[in-house]
CSV table of C-alpha atoms (C1' of nucleotides) in Angstrom, one decimal:
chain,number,residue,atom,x,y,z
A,1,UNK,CA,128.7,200.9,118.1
A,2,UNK,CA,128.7,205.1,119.0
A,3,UNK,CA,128.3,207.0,115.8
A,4,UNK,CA,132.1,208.2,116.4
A,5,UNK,CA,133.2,204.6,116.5
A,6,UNK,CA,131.7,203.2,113.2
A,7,UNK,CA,134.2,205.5,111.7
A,8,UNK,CA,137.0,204.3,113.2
A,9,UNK,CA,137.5,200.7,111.2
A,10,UNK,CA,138.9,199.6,107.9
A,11,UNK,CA,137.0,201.4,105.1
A,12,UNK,CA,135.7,197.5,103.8
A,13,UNK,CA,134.6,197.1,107.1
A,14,UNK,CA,132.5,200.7,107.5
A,15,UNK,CA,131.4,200.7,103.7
A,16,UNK,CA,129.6,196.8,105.0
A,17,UNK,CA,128.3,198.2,108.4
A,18,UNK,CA,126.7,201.7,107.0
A,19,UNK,CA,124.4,199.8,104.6
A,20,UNK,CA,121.2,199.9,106.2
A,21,UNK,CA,122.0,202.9,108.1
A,22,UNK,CA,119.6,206.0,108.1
A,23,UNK,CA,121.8,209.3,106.7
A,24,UNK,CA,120.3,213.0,106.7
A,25,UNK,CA,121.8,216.1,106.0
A,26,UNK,CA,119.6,219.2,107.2
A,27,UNK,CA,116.8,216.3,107.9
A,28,UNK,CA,116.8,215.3,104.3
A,29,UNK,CA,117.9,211.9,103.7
A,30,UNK,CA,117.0,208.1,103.9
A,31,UNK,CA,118.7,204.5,103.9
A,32,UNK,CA,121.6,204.0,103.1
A,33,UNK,CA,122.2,201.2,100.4
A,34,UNK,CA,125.3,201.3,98.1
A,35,UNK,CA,128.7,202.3,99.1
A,36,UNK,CA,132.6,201.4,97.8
A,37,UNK,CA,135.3,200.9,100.2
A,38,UNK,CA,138.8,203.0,99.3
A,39,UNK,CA,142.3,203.0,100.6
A,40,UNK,CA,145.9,204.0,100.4
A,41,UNK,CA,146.8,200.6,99.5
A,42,UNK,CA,144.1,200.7,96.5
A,43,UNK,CA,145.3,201.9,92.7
A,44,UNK,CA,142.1,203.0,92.1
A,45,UNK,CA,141.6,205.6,95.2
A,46,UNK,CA,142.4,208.7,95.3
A,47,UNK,CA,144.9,208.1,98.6
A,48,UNK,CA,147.2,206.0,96.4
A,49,UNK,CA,150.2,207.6,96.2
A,50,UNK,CA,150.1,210.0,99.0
A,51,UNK,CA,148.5,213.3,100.1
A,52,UNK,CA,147.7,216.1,97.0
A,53,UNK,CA,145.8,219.3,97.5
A,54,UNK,CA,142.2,217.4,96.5
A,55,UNK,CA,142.3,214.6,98.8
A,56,UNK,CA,143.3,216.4,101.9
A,57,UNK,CA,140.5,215.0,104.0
A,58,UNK,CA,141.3,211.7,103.2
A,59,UNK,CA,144.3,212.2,105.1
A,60,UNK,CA,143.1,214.0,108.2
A,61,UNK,CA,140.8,212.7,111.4
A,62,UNK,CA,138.1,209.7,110.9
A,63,UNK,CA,134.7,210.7,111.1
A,64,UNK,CA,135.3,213.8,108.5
A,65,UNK,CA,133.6,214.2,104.9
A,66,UNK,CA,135.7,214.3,101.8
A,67,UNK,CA,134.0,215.9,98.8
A,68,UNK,CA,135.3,216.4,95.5
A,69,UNK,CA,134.3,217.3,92.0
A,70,UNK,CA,134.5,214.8,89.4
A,71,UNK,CA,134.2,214.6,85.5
A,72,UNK,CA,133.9,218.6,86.3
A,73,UNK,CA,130.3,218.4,86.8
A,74,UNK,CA,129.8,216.4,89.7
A,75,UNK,CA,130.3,215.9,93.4
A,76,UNK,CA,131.0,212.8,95.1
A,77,UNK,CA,130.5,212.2,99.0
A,78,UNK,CA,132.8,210.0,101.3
A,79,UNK,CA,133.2,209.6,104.8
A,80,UNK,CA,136.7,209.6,106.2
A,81,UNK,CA,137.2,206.8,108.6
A,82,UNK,CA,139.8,204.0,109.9
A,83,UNK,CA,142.0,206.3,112.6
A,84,UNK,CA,144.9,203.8,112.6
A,85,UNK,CA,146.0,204.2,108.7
A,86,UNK,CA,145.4,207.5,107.0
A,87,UNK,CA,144.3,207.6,103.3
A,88,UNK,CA,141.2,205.5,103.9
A,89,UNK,CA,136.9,206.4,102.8
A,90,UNK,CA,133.9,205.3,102.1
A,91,UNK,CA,131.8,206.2,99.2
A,92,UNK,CA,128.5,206.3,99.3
A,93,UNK,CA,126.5,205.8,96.0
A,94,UNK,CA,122.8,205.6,96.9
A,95,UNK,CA,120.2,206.2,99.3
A,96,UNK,CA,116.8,205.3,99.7
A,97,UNK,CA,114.9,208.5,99.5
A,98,UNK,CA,113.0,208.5,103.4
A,99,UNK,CA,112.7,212.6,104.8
A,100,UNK,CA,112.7,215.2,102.8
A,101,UNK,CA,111.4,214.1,99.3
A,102,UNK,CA,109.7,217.2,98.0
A,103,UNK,CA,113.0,219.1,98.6
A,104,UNK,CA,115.0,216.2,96.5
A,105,UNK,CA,112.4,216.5,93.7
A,106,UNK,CA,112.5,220.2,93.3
A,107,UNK,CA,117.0,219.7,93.8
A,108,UNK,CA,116.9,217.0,90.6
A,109,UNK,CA,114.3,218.1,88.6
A,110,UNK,CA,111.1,216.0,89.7
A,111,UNK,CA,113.0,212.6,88.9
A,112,UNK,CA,110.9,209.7,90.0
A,113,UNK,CA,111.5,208.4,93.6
A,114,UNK,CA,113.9,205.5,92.6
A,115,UNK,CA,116.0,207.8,90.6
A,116,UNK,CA,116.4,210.7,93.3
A,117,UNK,CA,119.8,209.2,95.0
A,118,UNK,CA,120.6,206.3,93.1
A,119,UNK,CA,124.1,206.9,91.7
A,120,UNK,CA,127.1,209.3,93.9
A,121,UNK,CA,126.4,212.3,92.0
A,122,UNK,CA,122.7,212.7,92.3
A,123,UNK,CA,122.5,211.9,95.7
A,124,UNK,CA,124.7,214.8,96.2
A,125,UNK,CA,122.6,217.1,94.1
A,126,UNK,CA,119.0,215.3,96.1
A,127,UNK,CA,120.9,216.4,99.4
A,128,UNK,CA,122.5,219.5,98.5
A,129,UNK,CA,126.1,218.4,99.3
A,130,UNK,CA,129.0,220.2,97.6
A,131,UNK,CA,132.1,221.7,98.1
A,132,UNK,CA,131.2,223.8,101.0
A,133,UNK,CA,130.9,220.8,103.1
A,134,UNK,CA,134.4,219.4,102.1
A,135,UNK,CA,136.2,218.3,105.7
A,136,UNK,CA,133.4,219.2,107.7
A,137,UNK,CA,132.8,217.1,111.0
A,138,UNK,CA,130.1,214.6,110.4
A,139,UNK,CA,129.1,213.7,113.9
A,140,UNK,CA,127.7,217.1,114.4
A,141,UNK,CA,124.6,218.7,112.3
A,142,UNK,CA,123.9,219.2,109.5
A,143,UNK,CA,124.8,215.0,109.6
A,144,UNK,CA,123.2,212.6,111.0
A,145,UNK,CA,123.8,208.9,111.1
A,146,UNK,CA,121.9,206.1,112.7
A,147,UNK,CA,123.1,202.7,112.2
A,148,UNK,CA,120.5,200.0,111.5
A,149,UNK,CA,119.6,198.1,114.6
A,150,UNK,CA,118.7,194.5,113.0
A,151,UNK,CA,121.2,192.2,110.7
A,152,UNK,CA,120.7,193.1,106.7
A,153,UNK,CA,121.2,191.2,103.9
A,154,UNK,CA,123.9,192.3,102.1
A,155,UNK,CA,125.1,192.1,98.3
A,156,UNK,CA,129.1,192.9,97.9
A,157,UNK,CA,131.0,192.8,94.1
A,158,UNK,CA,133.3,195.4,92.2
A,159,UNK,CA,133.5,198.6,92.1
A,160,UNK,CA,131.6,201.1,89.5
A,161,UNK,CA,133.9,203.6,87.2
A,162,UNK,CA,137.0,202.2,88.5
A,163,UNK,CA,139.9,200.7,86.0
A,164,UNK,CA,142.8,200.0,88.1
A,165,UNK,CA,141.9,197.7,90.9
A,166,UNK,CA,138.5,196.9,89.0
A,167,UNK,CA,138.7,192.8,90.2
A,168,UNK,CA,138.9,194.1,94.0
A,169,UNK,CA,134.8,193.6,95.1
A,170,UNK,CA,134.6,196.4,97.7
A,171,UNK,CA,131.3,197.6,96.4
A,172,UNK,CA,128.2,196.9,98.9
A,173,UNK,CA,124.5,196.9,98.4
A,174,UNK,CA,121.3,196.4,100.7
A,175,UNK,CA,120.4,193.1,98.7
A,176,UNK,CA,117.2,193.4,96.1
A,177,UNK,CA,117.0,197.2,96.9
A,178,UNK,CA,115.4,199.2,93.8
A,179,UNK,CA,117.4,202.3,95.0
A,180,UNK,CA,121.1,201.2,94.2
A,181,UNK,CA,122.9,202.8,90.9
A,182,UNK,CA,123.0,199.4,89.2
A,183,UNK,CA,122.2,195.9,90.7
A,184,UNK,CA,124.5,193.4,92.6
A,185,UNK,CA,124.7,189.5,92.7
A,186,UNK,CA,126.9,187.9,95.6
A,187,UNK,CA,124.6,187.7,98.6
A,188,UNK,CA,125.8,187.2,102.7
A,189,UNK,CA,124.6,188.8,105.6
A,190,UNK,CA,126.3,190.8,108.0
A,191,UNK,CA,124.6,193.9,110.5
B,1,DG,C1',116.2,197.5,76.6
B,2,DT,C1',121.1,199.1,74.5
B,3,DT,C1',125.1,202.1,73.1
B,4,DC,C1',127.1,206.6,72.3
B,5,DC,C1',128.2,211.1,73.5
B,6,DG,C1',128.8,215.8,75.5
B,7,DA,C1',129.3,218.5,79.6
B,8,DT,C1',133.9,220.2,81.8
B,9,DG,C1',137.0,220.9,87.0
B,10,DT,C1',141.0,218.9,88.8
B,11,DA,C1',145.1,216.0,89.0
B,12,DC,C1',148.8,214.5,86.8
B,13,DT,C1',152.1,213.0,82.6
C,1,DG,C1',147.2,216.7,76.5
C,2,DT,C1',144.8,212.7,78.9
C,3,DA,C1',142.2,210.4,82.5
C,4,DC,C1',138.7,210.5,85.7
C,5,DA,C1',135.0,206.8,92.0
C,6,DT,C1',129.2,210.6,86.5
C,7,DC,C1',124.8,211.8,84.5
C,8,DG,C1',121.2,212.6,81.2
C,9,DG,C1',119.6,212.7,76.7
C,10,DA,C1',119.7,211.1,71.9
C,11,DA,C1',119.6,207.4,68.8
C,12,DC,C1',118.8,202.9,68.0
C,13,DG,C1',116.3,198.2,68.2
DNA sequence: GTTCCGATGTACT
DNA sequence: GTACATCGGAACG
């Protein structure tokens, strides 16, 4: 699959494929292990209910970043993706620190390695995103994805944070990785 | 290990 | 005014 085209499915289906997938921003970055799937259809996402001035993104192009601010301190990243109905991301909540680990340190406060990206808002913080990279393009630097060539083990269940739509299990782990924000049971495999 | 709490921008009632 | 896709530190055991 191009690095376009991973974007282009149902946000369940690109939150499974992009664990296992190396992410950088600026060359700083790792594996990607934890992510939630979102979408219009979905109480808890910001899409329900239609466009508002934060979750513009959400509604534009696959393959785009959506960034917001939450609990006022915080940033959270998502990619944009499924091209056919609008309102649909992916979160991604942790990262297995790789490139780039002095620069992460210094970011978060010399945190040990495990607890660098592991959770929305510090892996935001770790790779310096924020609000100034809200919509941008992320086929083109400072992003760059590469999706993992072999079949991972993967660990799916529900969603942190979330009240409404709490049952639905769109949260998915690279299974037995010490990186994610909390741990997960339910094991398959998928690539 | 656990629970509790404060920080505080933005959306929405 | 209330809720929120969070985090880190304090207090406790």
């Amino acid at each position: 699959m191009s690095a376009r085209g991973v974007f282009d499915g149902t946000a369940e289906a690109v939150a499974r494929d992009l664990i296992g997938a190396t992410f950088h921003v600026s060359g700083i970055g790792g594996v990607i292990v934890e992510t939630e799937a979102y979408d219009a259809t979905d109480p808890a996402s910001h899409s329900f209910g239609g466009p508002t001035r934060r979750n513009g993104p959400m509604f534009g192009p696959p393959g785009r970043a959506y960034v917001y601010r939450i609990y006022g301190l915080h940033w959270c990243f998502n990619l944009v993706c499924d091209g056919a109905r609008r309102g649909s991301a992916v979160l991604i909540r942790a990262l297995e620190p790789r490139s780039g680990l002095d620069v992460m340190r210094r970011r978060r406060g010399l945190k040990a390695d495990a607890a660098l990206c592991s959770g929305p808002g510090k892996l935001c913080e770790a790779l310096g995103i924020d609000a100034a990279l809200n919509g941008a393009d992320l086929t083109q630097p400072p992003f760059a994805f590469v999706l993992p060539s072999r079949s991972v083990a993967i660990s799916q269940g529900p969603r942190i944070g979330v009240t409404r739509g709490a049952e639905t299990p769109w949260r998915f782990g690279l299974a037995g990785s010490r990186f994610l924000s909390r741990p997960l049971s339910a094991v398959e495999t998928a690539t």
